Amino acid sequence: MDNSGYPPNVMYRHRGYTDRDLEDPEKRARLEDELEAAQNGCVWFSSLNSQNDPFDTLPVLVDSRRVEIQQLLKAFQREYGRNAMISGGNLAVGANNLGFQKNKVRDAYFDAERFKTNIRELLGEARERQTICCFTANPFSSLMWAYYSASHQSFCYEFSCENEDLAAARKVVAKVEYLESRPTLTTVQAIRWLINSSRRANPPKHRTLAVSSKEATMVNDALVLSKSKEWDRECEWRALKTQGDSAGYNSIAPYQLKSIVLGANASERLKVFLMSRIGSDVEIRNLALSKHSYDLEFA
């Protein structure tokens, strides 16, 4: 995550609940849980594979030479053992469970051509084990209110961070880059990322496996922080959790809930409900349509 600049003091997270959802006991309970979590500085993280843009986190993959892949896989076996799997599992255990000969399973697993063919699937499985939460730095985008907040009928959370805590915030969120062309990764770069991301507690030492800070930033940006230029209106920032974390509520400290911003079409009933569920230290604010332009503004 290349976050050389400081993240914003304030970030917004759009929600899609409307007053109609208050009639549904399950949705109402879910919203109540969410509001309680937000007041504790926590938000819901979902799978990295669940984004609404199918190109999101999907770089172009270019085949590496077979000999390069073989060298990488042999270095991996020397460092982690002949039965270690890229994802962290054990081939011998899997072979025994399935009743297969482990030598044949090992030969098939470490076949260079197999990695060329299956690398996208392996990346997808790895990203399924990563979780993400998305924010915007712009609360005035009419398109985002239309897309993500039920045609301006819902609300968004406003999370803020003090200036003295922005250095710590750099470890929590990173800025999405909007590109004209899809980023490109080689098979070897993708495999190296899989090895390193699944072994954070025991990173590789062999120079063939180790990732430079430049490559780590480039690959991570390609896999989790790059989107098409046509999405740049979103001004998106992302919080990411490493592999192994399941979907659920997680802290985004040092960011804390500052206010709830109601869309221009939000009902009074939704406002009253939200006010009854949050503390007095959280402000309720309303957006309104400008009288002189196509802009949104605080009422």
PDB file of C-alpha atoms in Angstrom:
ATOM      1  CA  MET A   1       0.000   0.000   0.000  1.00  0.00           C
ATOM      2  CA  ASP A   2       1.740   3.164  -1.171  1.00  0.00           C
ATOM      3  CA  ASN A   3       0.397   5.910   1.020  1.00  0.00           C
ATOM      4  CA  SER A   4       3.221   8.426   0.938  1.00  0.00           C
ATOM      5  CA  GLY A   5       0.795  11.316   1.450  1.00  0.00           C
ATOM      6  CA  TYR A   6      -1.508  11.703   4.416  1.00  0.00           C
ATOM      7  CA  PRO A   7      -5.084  10.434   4.196  1.00  0.00           C
ATOM      8  CA  PRO A   8      -7.951  12.902   4.662  1.00  0.00           C
ATOM      9  CA  ASN A   9      -9.049  14.133   8.073  1.00  0.00           C
ATOM     10  CA  VAL A  10     -12.607  13.204   7.162  1.00  0.00           C
ATOM     11  CA  MET A  11     -13.979  10.199   5.252  1.00  0.00           C
ATOM     12  CA  TYR A  12     -17.559   9.244   4.396  1.00  0.00           C
ATOM     13  CA  ARG A  13     -19.179   5.827   4.070  1.00  0.00           C
ATOM     14  CA  HIS A  14     -22.432   5.636   2.100  1.00  0.00           C
ATOM     15  CA  ARG A  15     -25.272   3.423   3.275  1.00  0.00           C
ATOM     16  CA  GLY A  16     -28.451   2.257   1.519  1.00  0.00           C
ATOM     17  CA  TYR A  17     -31.028   1.998   4.316  1.00  0.00           C
ATOM     18  CA  THR A  18     -34.313   3.895   3.949  1.00  0.00           C
ATOM     19  CA  ASP A  19     -37.400   4.243   6.136  1.00  0.00           C
ATOM     20  CA  ARG A  20     -38.912   1.248   4.294  1.00  0.00           C
ATOM     21  CA  ASP A  21     -36.219  -0.959   5.819  1.00  0.00           C
ATOM     22  CA  LEU A  22     -37.449  -0.035   9.288  1.00  0.00           C
ATOM     23  CA  GLU A  23     -40.518  -2.196   8.582  1.00  0.00           C
ATOM     24  CA  ASP A  24     -38.325  -5.278   8.114  1.00  0.00           C
ATOM     25  CA  PRO A  25     -37.242  -6.678  11.528  1.00  0.00           C
ATOM     26  CA  GLU A  26     -34.076  -8.251  10.101  1.00  0.00           C
ATOM     27  CA  LYS A  27     -32.929  -5.122   8.266  1.00  0.00           C
ATOM     28  CA  ARG A  28     -33.855  -2.933  11.226  1.00  0.00           C
ATOM     29  CA  ALA A  29     -31.796  -5.105  13.586  1.00  0.00           C
ATOM     30  CA  ARG A  30     -28.879  -5.072  11.132  1.00  0.00           C
ATOM     31  CA  LEU A  31     -28.985  -1.278  11.003  1.00  0.00           C
ATOM     32  CA  GLU A  32     -29.103  -1.054  14.795  1.00  0.00           C
ATOM     33  CA  ASP A  33     -26.036  -3.296  15.051  1.00  0.00           C
ATOM     34  CA  GLU A  34     -24.263  -1.199  12.426  1.00  0.00           C
ATOM     35  CA  LEU A  35     -25.014   2.058  14.236  1.00  0.00           C
ATOM     36  CA  GLU A  36     -23.695   0.662  17.502  1.00  0.00           C
ATOM     37  CA  ALA A  37     -20.516  -0.538  15.769  1.00  0.00           C
ATOM     38  CA  ALA A  38     -20.027   2.834  14.033  1.00  0.00           C
ATOM     39  CA  GLN A  39     -20.189   4.657  17.366  1.00  0.00           C
ATOM     40  CA  ASN A  40     -17.358   2.404  18.529  1.00  0.00           C
ATOM     41  CA  GLY A  41     -15.286   3.292  15.473  1.00  0.00           C
ATOM     42  CA  CYS A  42     -15.988   0.017  13.666  1.00  0.00           C
ATOM     43  CA  VAL A  43     -17.300  -0.685  10.171  1.00  0.00           C
ATOM     44  CA  TRP A  44     -18.186  -3.802   8.201  1.00  0.00           C
ATOM     45  CA  PHE A  45     -15.400  -5.298   6.090  1.00  0.00           C
ATOM     46  CA  SER A  46     -16.479  -7.534   3.186  1.00  0.00           C
ATOM     47  CA  SER A  47     -14.575  -9.826   0.838  1.00  0.00           C
ATOM     48  CA  LEU A  48     -12.226  -8.157  -1.612  1.00  0.00           C
ATOM     49  CA  ASN A  49     -13.943 -10.180  -4.350  1.00  0.00           C
ATOM     50  CA  SER A  50     -17.353  -8.639  -3.635  1.00  0.00           C
ATOM     51  CA  GLN A  51     -16.775  -5.246  -5.299  1.00  0.00           C
ATOM     52  CA  ASN A  52     -19.413  -3.987  -7.740  1.00  0.00           C
ATOM     53  CA  ASP A  53     -16.948  -3.382 -10.593  1.00  0.00           C
ATOM     54  CA  PRO A  54     -15.824  -6.717 -12.149  1.00  0.00           C
ATOM     55  CA  PHE A  55     -12.566  -5.045 -13.289  1.00  0.00           C
ATOM     56  CA  ASP A  56     -11.799  -4.000  -9.720  1.00  0.00           C
ATOM     57  CA  THR A  57      -8.729  -5.877  -8.385  1.00  0.00           C
ATOM     58  CA  LEU A  58      -8.350  -7.597 -11.775  1.00  0.00           C
ATOM     59  CA  PRO A  59      -4.987  -6.794 -13.402  1.00  0.00           C
ATOM     60  CA  VAL A  60      -3.840  -8.116 -16.765  1.00  0.00           C
ATOM     61  CA  LEU A  61      -1.734 -11.256 -16.223  1.00  0.00           C
ATOM     62  CA  VAL A  62       1.225 -11.914 -18.508  1.00  0.00           C
ATOM     63  CA  ASP A  63       2.826 -15.378 -18.647  1.00  0.00           C
ATOM     64  CA  SER A  64       6.336 -15.631 -17.245  1.00  0.00           C
ATOM     65  CA  ARG A  65       8.799 -18.005 -18.869  1.00  0.00           C
ATOM     66  CA  ARG A  66       8.496 -21.595 -17.691  1.00  0.00           C
ATOM     67  CA  VAL A  67      12.084 -21.607 -16.404  1.00  0.00           C
ATOM     68  CA  GLU A  68      11.395 -18.524 -14.249  1.00  0.00           C
ATOM     69  CA  ILE A  69       8.358 -20.168 -12.669  1.00  0.00           C
ATOM     70  CA  GLN A  70      10.300 -23.387 -12.063  1.00  0.00           C
ATOM     71  CA  GLN A  71      13.130 -21.494 -10.354  1.00  0.00           C
ATOM     72  CA  LEU A  72      10.640 -19.727  -8.104  1.00  0.00           C
ATOM     73  CA  LEU A  73       8.831 -22.935  -7.149  1.00  0.00           C
ATOM     74  CA  LYS A  74      12.081 -24.784  -6.410  1.00  0.00           C
ATOM     75  CA  ALA A  75      13.238 -21.928  -4.179  1.00  0.00           C
ATOM     76  CA  PHE A  76       9.899 -22.091  -2.394  1.00  0.00           C
ATOM     77  CA  GLN A  77      10.275 -25.841  -1.738  1.00  0.00           C
ATOM     78  CA  ARG A  78      13.834 -25.388  -0.453  1.00  0.00           C
ATOM     79  CA  GLU A  79      12.717 -22.753   2.032  1.00  0.00           C
ATOM     80  CA  TYR A  80       9.362 -24.142   3.188  1.00  0.00           C
ATOM     81  CA  GLY A  81       9.625 -27.866   2.464  1.00  0.00           C
ATOM     82  CA  ARG A  82       8.596 -30.130  -0.409  1.00  0.00           C
ATOM     83  CA  ASN A  83       5.025 -30.528   0.860  1.00  0.00           C
ATOM     84  CA  ALA A  84       4.292 -26.853   1.578  1.00  0.00           C
ATOM     85  CA  MET A  85       1.586 -25.206  -0.532  1.00  0.00           C
ATOM     86  CA  ILE A  86       1.725 -21.633  -1.764  1.00  0.00           C
ATOM     87  CA  SER A  87      -1.440 -20.824   0.185  1.00  0.00           C
ATOM     88  CA  GLY A  88      -0.010 -22.225   3.402  1.00  0.00           C
ATOM     89  CA  GLY A  89      -1.551 -25.710   3.352  1.00  0.00           C
ATOM     90  CA  ASN A  90       0.231 -29.073   3.304  1.00  0.00           C
ATOM     91  CA  LEU A  91       0.241 -31.317   0.230  1.00  0.00           C
ATOM     92  CA  ALA A  92       0.925 -34.524   2.161  1.00  0.00           C
ATOM     93  CA  VAL A  93      -2.096 -34.007   4.402  1.00  0.00           C
ATOM     94  CA  GLY A  94      -4.309 -33.233   1.402  1.00  0.00           C
ATOM     95  CA  ALA A  95      -3.068 -36.268  -0.506  1.00  0.00           C
ATOM     96  CA  ASN A  96      -3.668 -38.586   2.458  1.00  0.00           C
ATOM     97  CA  ASN A  97      -7.184 -37.209   2.969  1.00  0.00           C
ATOM     98  CA  LEU A  98      -8.015 -37.870  -0.679  1.00  0.00           C
ATOM     99  CA  GLY A  99      -6.246 -41.236  -0.846  1.00  0.00           C
ATOM    100  CA  PHE A 100      -3.730 -40.071  -3.489  1.00  0.00           C
ATOM    101  CA  GLN A 101      -0.005 -40.684  -3.705  1.00  0.00           C
ATOM    102  CA  LYS A 102       1.708 -37.589  -2.370  1.00  0.00           C
ATOM    103  CA  ASN A 103       4.548 -37.752  -4.931  1.00  0.00           C
ATOM    104  CA  LYS A 104       2.064 -37.549  -7.804  1.00  0.00           C
ATOM    105  CA  VAL A 105       0.119 -34.791  -6.063  1.00  0.00           C
ATOM    106  CA  ARG A 106       3.354 -32.868  -5.472  1.00  0.00           C
ATOM    107  CA  ASP A 107       4.508 -33.200  -9.073  1.00  0.00           C
ATOM    108  CA  ALA A 108       1.130 -32.040 -10.366  1.00  0.00           C
ATOM    109  CA  TYR A 109       0.911 -29.142  -7.893  1.00  0.00           C
ATOM    110  CA  PHE A 110       4.375 -27.738  -8.677  1.00  0.00           C
ATOM    111  CA  ASP A 111       4.005 -28.004 -12.434  1.00  0.00           C
ATOM    112  CA  ALA A 112       4.921 -24.626 -13.936  1.00  0.00           C
ATOM    113  CA  GLU A 113       2.290 -24.843 -16.672  1.00  0.00           C
ATOM    114  CA  ARG A 114      -0.412 -25.417 -14.044  1.00  0.00           C
ATOM    115  CA  PHE A 115       0.467 -22.134 -12.383  1.00  0.00           C
ATOM    116  CA  LYS A 116       0.288 -20.336 -15.715  1.00  0.00           C
ATOM    117  CA  THR A 117      -3.196 -21.712 -16.271  1.00  0.00           C
ATOM    118  CA  ASN A 118      -4.558 -21.375 -12.735  1.00  0.00           C
ATOM    119  CA  ILE A 119      -2.909 -18.214 -11.431  1.00  0.00           C
ATOM    120  CA  ARG A 120      -6.061 -16.093 -11.783  1.00  0.00           C
ATOM    121  CA  GLU A 121      -8.065 -18.676  -9.856  1.00  0.00           C
ATOM    122  CA  LEU A 122      -5.388 -18.788  -7.137  1.00  0.00           C
ATOM    123  CA  LEU A 123      -5.419 -14.997  -6.873  1.00  0.00           C
ATOM    124  CA  GLY A 124      -9.206 -15.036  -6.607  1.00  0.00           C
ATOM    125  CA  GLU A 125      -9.061 -17.540  -3.749  1.00  0.00           C
ATOM    126  CA  ALA A 126      -6.475 -15.408  -1.960  1.00  0.00           C
ATOM    127  CA  ARG A 127      -8.499 -12.213  -2.372  1.00  0.00           C
ATOM    128  CA  GLU A 128     -11.548 -14.038  -1.016  1.00  0.00           C
ATOM    129  CA  ARG A 129      -9.608 -14.275   2.250  1.00  0.00           C
ATOM    130  CA  GLN A 130      -8.935 -10.533   2.311  1.00  0.00           C
ATOM    131  CA  THR A 131     -11.516  -8.020   3.466  1.00  0.00           C
ATOM    132  CA  ILE A 132     -12.082  -4.410   2.561  1.00  0.00           C
ATOM    133  CA  CYS A 133     -14.133  -1.354   3.490  1.00  0.00           C
ATOM    134  CA  CYS A 134     -14.565   1.583   1.105  1.00  0.00           C
ATOM    135  CA  PHE A 135     -14.890   5.301   1.857  1.00  0.00           C
ATOM    136  CA  THR A 136     -15.004   8.550  -0.062  1.00  0.00           C
ATOM    137  CA  ALA A 137     -13.446  11.913   0.638  1.00  0.00           C
ATOM    138  CA  ASN A 138     -16.271  13.686  -1.227  1.00  0.00           C
ATOM    139  CA  PRO A 139     -19.707  13.886   0.454  1.00  0.00           C
ATOM    140  CA  PHE A 140     -21.206  16.027  -2.320  1.00  0.00           C
ATOM    141  CA  SER A 141     -21.231  13.624  -5.279  1.00  0.00           C
ATOM    142  CA  SER A 142     -24.810  13.341  -6.570  1.00  0.00           C
ATOM    143  CA  LEU A 143     -23.886  10.188  -8.484  1.00  0.00           C
ATOM    144  CA  MET A 144     -22.629   8.440  -5.367  1.00  0.00           C
ATOM    145  CA  TRP A 145     -25.741   9.402  -3.424  1.00  0.00           C
ATOM    146  CA  ALA A 146     -27.816   8.030  -6.300  1.00  0.00           C
ATOM    147  CA  TYR A 147     -25.829   4.762  -6.589  1.00  0.00           C
ATOM    148  CA  TYR A 148     -24.993   3.922  -2.999  1.00  0.00           C
ATOM    149  CA  SER A 149     -27.539   5.729  -0.865  1.00  0.00           C
ATOM    150  CA  ALA A 150     -30.878   4.794  -2.414  1.00  0.00           C
ATOM    151  CA  SER A 151     -31.326   7.853  -4.640  1.00  0.00           C
ATOM    152  CA  HIS A 152     -30.423  10.283  -1.832  1.00  0.00           C
ATOM    153  CA  GLN A 153     -32.982   8.663   0.526  1.00  0.00           C
ATOM    154  CA  SER A 154     -30.412   7.184   2.894  1.00  0.00           C
ATOM    155  CA  PHE A 155     -27.391   8.517   4.786  1.00  0.00           C
ATOM    156  CA  CYS A 156     -23.637   8.275   5.118  1.00  0.00           C
ATOM    157  CA  TYR A 157     -21.308   8.089   8.093  1.00  0.00           C
ATOM    158  CA  GLU A 158     -18.742  10.827   8.583  1.00  0.00           C
ATOM    159  CA  PHE A 159     -15.573   9.540  10.255  1.00  0.00           C
ATOM    160  CA  SER A 160     -12.921  12.008  11.356  1.00  0.00           C
ATOM    161  CA  CYS A 161      -9.315  11.849  12.491  1.00  0.00           C
ATOM    162  CA  GLU A 162      -7.314  14.457  14.381  1.00  0.00           C
ATOM    163  CA  ASN A 163      -4.267  15.984  12.663  1.00  0.00           C
ATOM    164  CA  GLU A 164      -1.877  14.463  15.181  1.00  0.00           C
ATOM    165  CA  ASP A 165      -3.222  10.985  14.356  1.00  0.00           C
ATOM    166  CA  LEU A 166      -2.899  11.183  10.567  1.00  0.00           C
ATOM    167  CA  ALA A 167       0.460   9.394  10.580  1.00  0.00           C
ATOM    168  CA  ALA A 168      -1.235   6.407  12.251  1.00  0.00           C
ATOM    169  CA  ALA A 169      -4.151   6.700   9.803  1.00  0.00           C
ATOM    170  CA  ARG A 170      -1.746   6.002   6.918  1.00  0.00           C
ATOM    171  CA  LYS A 171      -1.574   2.412   8.171  1.00  0.00           C
ATOM    172  CA  VAL A 172      -5.374   2.104   8.098  1.00  0.00           C
ATOM    173  CA  VAL A 173      -6.486   3.487   4.725  1.00  0.00           C
ATOM    174  CA  ALA A 174      -4.944   3.932   1.283  1.00  0.00           C
ATOM    175  CA  LYS A 175      -5.988   5.940  -1.739  1.00  0.00           C
ATOM    176  CA  VAL A 176      -7.374   4.235  -4.835  1.00  0.00           C
ATOM    177  CA  GLU A 177      -5.570   5.090  -8.077  1.00  0.00           C
ATOM    178  CA  TYR A 178      -7.689   5.636 -11.202  1.00  0.00           C
ATOM    179  CA  LEU A 179      -5.958   4.482 -14.377  1.00  0.00           C
ATOM    180  CA  GLU A 180      -6.481   4.750 -18.124  1.00  0.00           C
ATOM    181  CA  SER A 181      -5.099   1.223 -18.642  1.00  0.00           C
ATOM    182  CA  ARG A 182      -5.321  -1.894 -16.499  1.00  0.00           C
ATOM    183  CA  PRO A 183      -2.173  -2.660 -14.503  1.00  0.00           C
ATOM    184  CA  THR A 184      -0.078  -5.649 -15.561  1.00  0.00           C
ATOM    185  CA  LEU A 185       1.451  -8.442 -13.483  1.00  0.00           C
ATOM    186  CA  THR A 186       3.575 -11.402 -14.526  1.00  0.00           C
ATOM    187  CA  THR A 187       2.918 -14.935 -13.307  1.00  0.00           C
ATOM    188  CA  VAL A 188       6.092 -14.794 -11.179  1.00  0.00           C
ATOM    189  CA  GLN A 189       5.065 -11.514  -9.544  1.00  0.00           C
ATOM    190  CA  ALA A 190       1.637 -12.952  -8.755  1.00  0.00           C
ATOM    191  CA  ILE A 191       3.084 -16.145  -7.240  1.00  0.00           C
ATOM    192  CA  ARG A 192       5.555 -14.122  -5.163  1.00  0.00           C
ATOM    193  CA  TRP A 193       2.653 -12.019  -3.865  1.00  0.00           C
ATOM    194  CA  LEU A 194       0.734 -15.184  -2.929  1.00  0.00           C
ATOM    195  CA  ILE A 195       3.748 -16.568  -1.057  1.00  0.00           C
ATOM    196  CA  ASN A 196       4.445 -13.369   0.857  1.00  0.00           C
ATOM    197  CA  SER A 197       0.836 -12.479   1.644  1.00  0.00           C
ATOM    198  CA  SER A 198       0.109 -15.934   3.080  1.00  0.00           C
ATOM    199  CA  ARG A 199       3.277 -15.983   5.196  1.00  0.00           C
ATOM    200  CA  ARG A 200       3.405 -12.621   6.919  1.00  0.00           C
ATOM    201  CA  ALA A 201       4.529 -14.252  10.173  1.00  0.00           C
ATOM    202  CA  ASN A 202       7.291 -16.166   8.375  1.00  0.00           C
ATOM    203  CA  PRO A 203       8.274 -14.185   5.261  1.00  0.00           C
ATOM    204  CA  PRO A 204      10.666 -15.790   2.765  1.00  0.00           C
ATOM    205  CA  LYS A 205      14.375 -15.054   2.959  1.00  0.00           C
ATOM    206  CA  HIS A 206      15.522 -16.503  -0.364  1.00  0.00           C
ATOM    207  CA  ARG A 207      16.222 -13.659  -2.792  1.00  0.00           C
ATOM    208  CA  THR A 208      14.131 -15.319  -5.507  1.00  0.00           C
ATOM    209  CA  LEU A 209      11.092 -15.250  -3.218  1.00  0.00           C
ATOM    210  CA  ALA A 210      11.632 -11.997  -1.344  1.00  0.00           C
ATOM    211  CA  VAL A 211       9.799  -8.939  -2.636  1.00  0.00           C
ATOM    212  CA  SER A 212      11.380  -5.505  -2.844  1.00  0.00           C
ATOM    213  CA  SER A 213       9.409  -2.600  -1.425  1.00  0.00           C
ATOM    214  CA  LYS A 214       8.978  -1.243  -4.974  1.00  0.00           C
ATOM    215  CA  GLU A 215       7.538  -4.524  -6.274  1.00  0.00           C
ATOM    216  CA  ALA A 216       5.360  -4.979  -3.175  1.00  0.00           C
ATOM    217  CA  THR A 217       3.802  -1.552  -3.721  1.00  0.00           C
ATOM    218  CA  MET A 218       3.305  -2.118  -7.455  1.00  0.00           C
ATOM    219  CA  VAL A 219       1.688  -5.547  -7.037  1.00  0.00           C
ATOM    220  CA  ASN A 220      -0.458  -4.512  -4.087  1.00  0.00           C
ATOM    221  CA  ASP A 221      -1.679  -1.442  -5.964  1.00  0.00           C
ATOM    222  CA  ALA A 222      -2.538  -3.590  -8.992  1.00  0.00           C
ATOM    223  CA  LEU A 223      -4.456  -6.130  -6.914  1.00  0.00           C
ATOM    224  CA  VAL A 224      -6.331  -3.938  -4.434  1.00  0.00           C
ATOM    225  CA  LEU A 225      -5.960  -0.217  -5.174  1.00  0.00           C
ATOM    226  CA  SER A 226      -6.461   0.263  -8.926  1.00  0.00           C
ATOM    227  CA  LYS A 227      -9.671   1.104 -10.783  1.00  0.00           C
ATOM    228  CA  SER A 228     -10.662   2.450 -14.178  1.00  0.00           C
ATOM    229  CA  LYS A 229     -10.435   6.203 -14.715  1.00  0.00           C
ATOM    230  CA  GLU A 230     -14.201   6.412 -15.195  1.00  0.00           C
ATOM    231  CA  TRP A 231     -14.647   5.771 -11.432  1.00  0.00           C
ATOM    232  CA  ASP A 232     -12.497   8.717 -10.342  1.00  0.00           C
ATOM    233  CA  ARG A 233     -15.530  10.715  -9.212  1.00  0.00           C
ATOM    234  CA  GLU A 234     -15.679   8.420  -6.171  1.00  0.00           C
ATOM    235  CA  CYS A 235     -12.461   9.806  -4.610  1.00  0.00           C
ATOM    236  CA  GLU A 236     -12.159   6.437  -2.909  1.00  0.00           C
ATOM    237  CA  TRP A 237     -10.045   5.412   0.065  1.00  0.00           C
ATOM    238  CA  ARG A 238      -9.856   1.794   1.193  1.00  0.00           C
ATOM    239  CA  ALA A 239      -9.210   0.068   4.472  1.00  0.00           C
ATOM    240  CA  LEU A 240      -7.834  -3.448   4.044  1.00  0.00           C
ATOM    241  CA  LYS A 241      -7.392  -6.427   6.298  1.00  0.00           C
ATOM    242  CA  THR A 242      -4.778  -9.094   5.617  1.00  0.00           C
ATOM    243  CA  GLN A 243      -5.434 -12.668   4.595  1.00  0.00           C
ATOM    244  CA  GLY A 244      -7.194 -14.816   7.135  1.00  0.00           C
ATOM    245  CA  ASP A 245      -9.571 -12.123   8.350  1.00  0.00           C
ATOM    246  CA  SER A 246     -13.218 -13.005   7.787  1.00  0.00           C
ATOM    247  CA  ALA A 247     -15.951 -10.542   6.883  1.00  0.00           C
ATOM    248  CA  GLY A 248     -17.247  -8.612   9.875  1.00  0.00           C
ATOM    249  CA  TYR A 249     -16.888  -5.449  11.924  1.00  0.00           C
ATOM    250  CA  ASN A 250     -13.376  -4.084  12.428  1.00  0.00           C
ATOM    251  CA  SER A 251     -11.952  -0.927  13.944  1.00  0.00           C
ATOM    252  CA  ILE A 252     -10.721   1.896  11.733  1.00  0.00           C
ATOM    253  CA  ALA A 253      -9.037   3.748  14.591  1.00  0.00           C
ATOM    254  CA  PRO A 254      -7.831   6.478  14.775  1.00  0.00           C
ATOM    255  CA  TYR A 255     -10.954   7.409  12.777  1.00  0.00           C
ATOM    256  CA  GLN A 256     -14.043   7.928  14.923  1.00  0.00           C
ATOM    257  CA  LEU A 257     -17.672   8.651  14.059  1.00  0.00           C
ATOM    258  CA  LYS A 258     -18.261  12.407  13.944  1.00  0.00           C
ATOM    259  CA  SER A 259     -21.666  12.715  12.318  1.00  0.00           C
ATOM    260  CA  ILE A 260     -24.371  11.096  10.231  1.00  0.00           C
ATOM    261  CA  VAL A 261     -25.195  12.925   7.007  1.00  0.00           C
ATOM    262  CA  LEU A 262     -28.724  12.495   5.651  1.00  0.00           C
ATOM    263  CA  GLY A 263     -29.346  12.574   1.919  1.00  0.00           C
ATOM    264  CA  ALA A 264     -31.444  15.292   0.332  1.00  0.00           C
ATOM    265  CA  ASN A 265     -34.412  12.881  -0.043  1.00  0.00           C
ATOM    266  CA  ALA A 266     -34.122  11.167   3.347  1.00  0.00           C
ATOM    267  CA  SER A 267     -37.368  10.996   5.298  1.00  0.00           C
ATOM    268  CA  GLU A 268     -38.056  12.562   8.664  1.00  0.00           C
ATOM    269  CA  ARG A 269     -38.902   9.102   9.964  1.00  0.00           C
ATOM    270  CA  LEU A 270     -35.412   7.802   9.138  1.00  0.00           C
ATOM    271  CA  LYS A 271     -33.881  10.874  10.777  1.00  0.00           C
ATOM    272  CA  VAL A 272     -35.884  10.338  13.979  1.00  0.00           C
ATOM    273  CA  PHE A 273     -34.882   6.661  14.061  1.00  0.00           C
ATOM    274  CA  LEU A 274     -31.193   7.479  13.665  1.00  0.00           C
ATOM    275  CA  MET A 275     -31.347  10.178  16.326  1.00  0.00           C
ATOM    276  CA  SER A 276     -32.872   7.673  18.755  1.00  0.00           C
ATOM    277  CA  ARG A 277     -29.992   5.234  18.223  1.00  0.00           C
ATOM    278  CA  ILE A 278     -26.926   7.452  18.466  1.00  0.00           C
ATOM    279  CA  GLY A 279     -25.310   9.374  21.291  1.00  0.00           C
ATOM    280  CA  SER A 280     -25.455  13.121  21.769  1.00  0.00           C
ATOM    281  CA  ASP A 281     -21.804  13.448  20.727  1.00  0.00           C
ATOM    282  CA  VAL A 282     -22.673  12.380  17.139  1.00  0.00           C
ATOM    283  CA  GLU A 283     -24.177  15.161  15.038  1.00  0.00           C
ATOM    284  CA  ILE A 284     -26.994  14.659  12.529  1.00  0.00           C
ATOM    285  CA  ARG A 285     -26.560  16.776   9.416  1.00  0.00           C
ATOM    286  CA  ASN A 286     -28.701  17.179   6.312  1.00  0.00           C
ATOM    287  CA  LEU A 287     -27.722  17.666   2.706  1.00  0.00           C
ATOM    288  CA  ALA A 288     -29.882  19.847   0.503  1.00  0.00           C
ATOM    289  CA  LEU A 289     -30.106  20.773  -3.162  1.00  0.00           C
ATOM    290  CA  SER A 290     -28.472  24.054  -4.077  1.00  0.00           C
ATOM    291  CA  LYS A 291     -30.906  26.745  -5.179  1.00  0.00           C
ATOM    292  CA  HIS A 292     -28.518  28.026  -7.830  1.00  0.00           C
ATOM    293  CA  SER A 293     -26.607  25.061  -9.272  1.00  0.00           C
ATOM    294  CA  TYR A 294     -26.500  21.261  -9.588  1.00  0.00           C
ATOM    295  CA  ASP A 295     -24.497  21.049  -6.348  1.00  0.00           C
ATOM    296  CA  LEU A 296     -25.325  19.479  -3.013  1.00  0.00           C
ATOM    297  CA  GLU A 297     -24.663  21.480   0.129  1.00  0.00           C
ATOM    298  CA  PHE A 298     -25.140  21.169   3.854  1.00  0.00           C
ATOM    299  CA  ALA A 299     -28.496  22.559   4.923  1.00  0.00           C
TER     300      ALA A 299
END
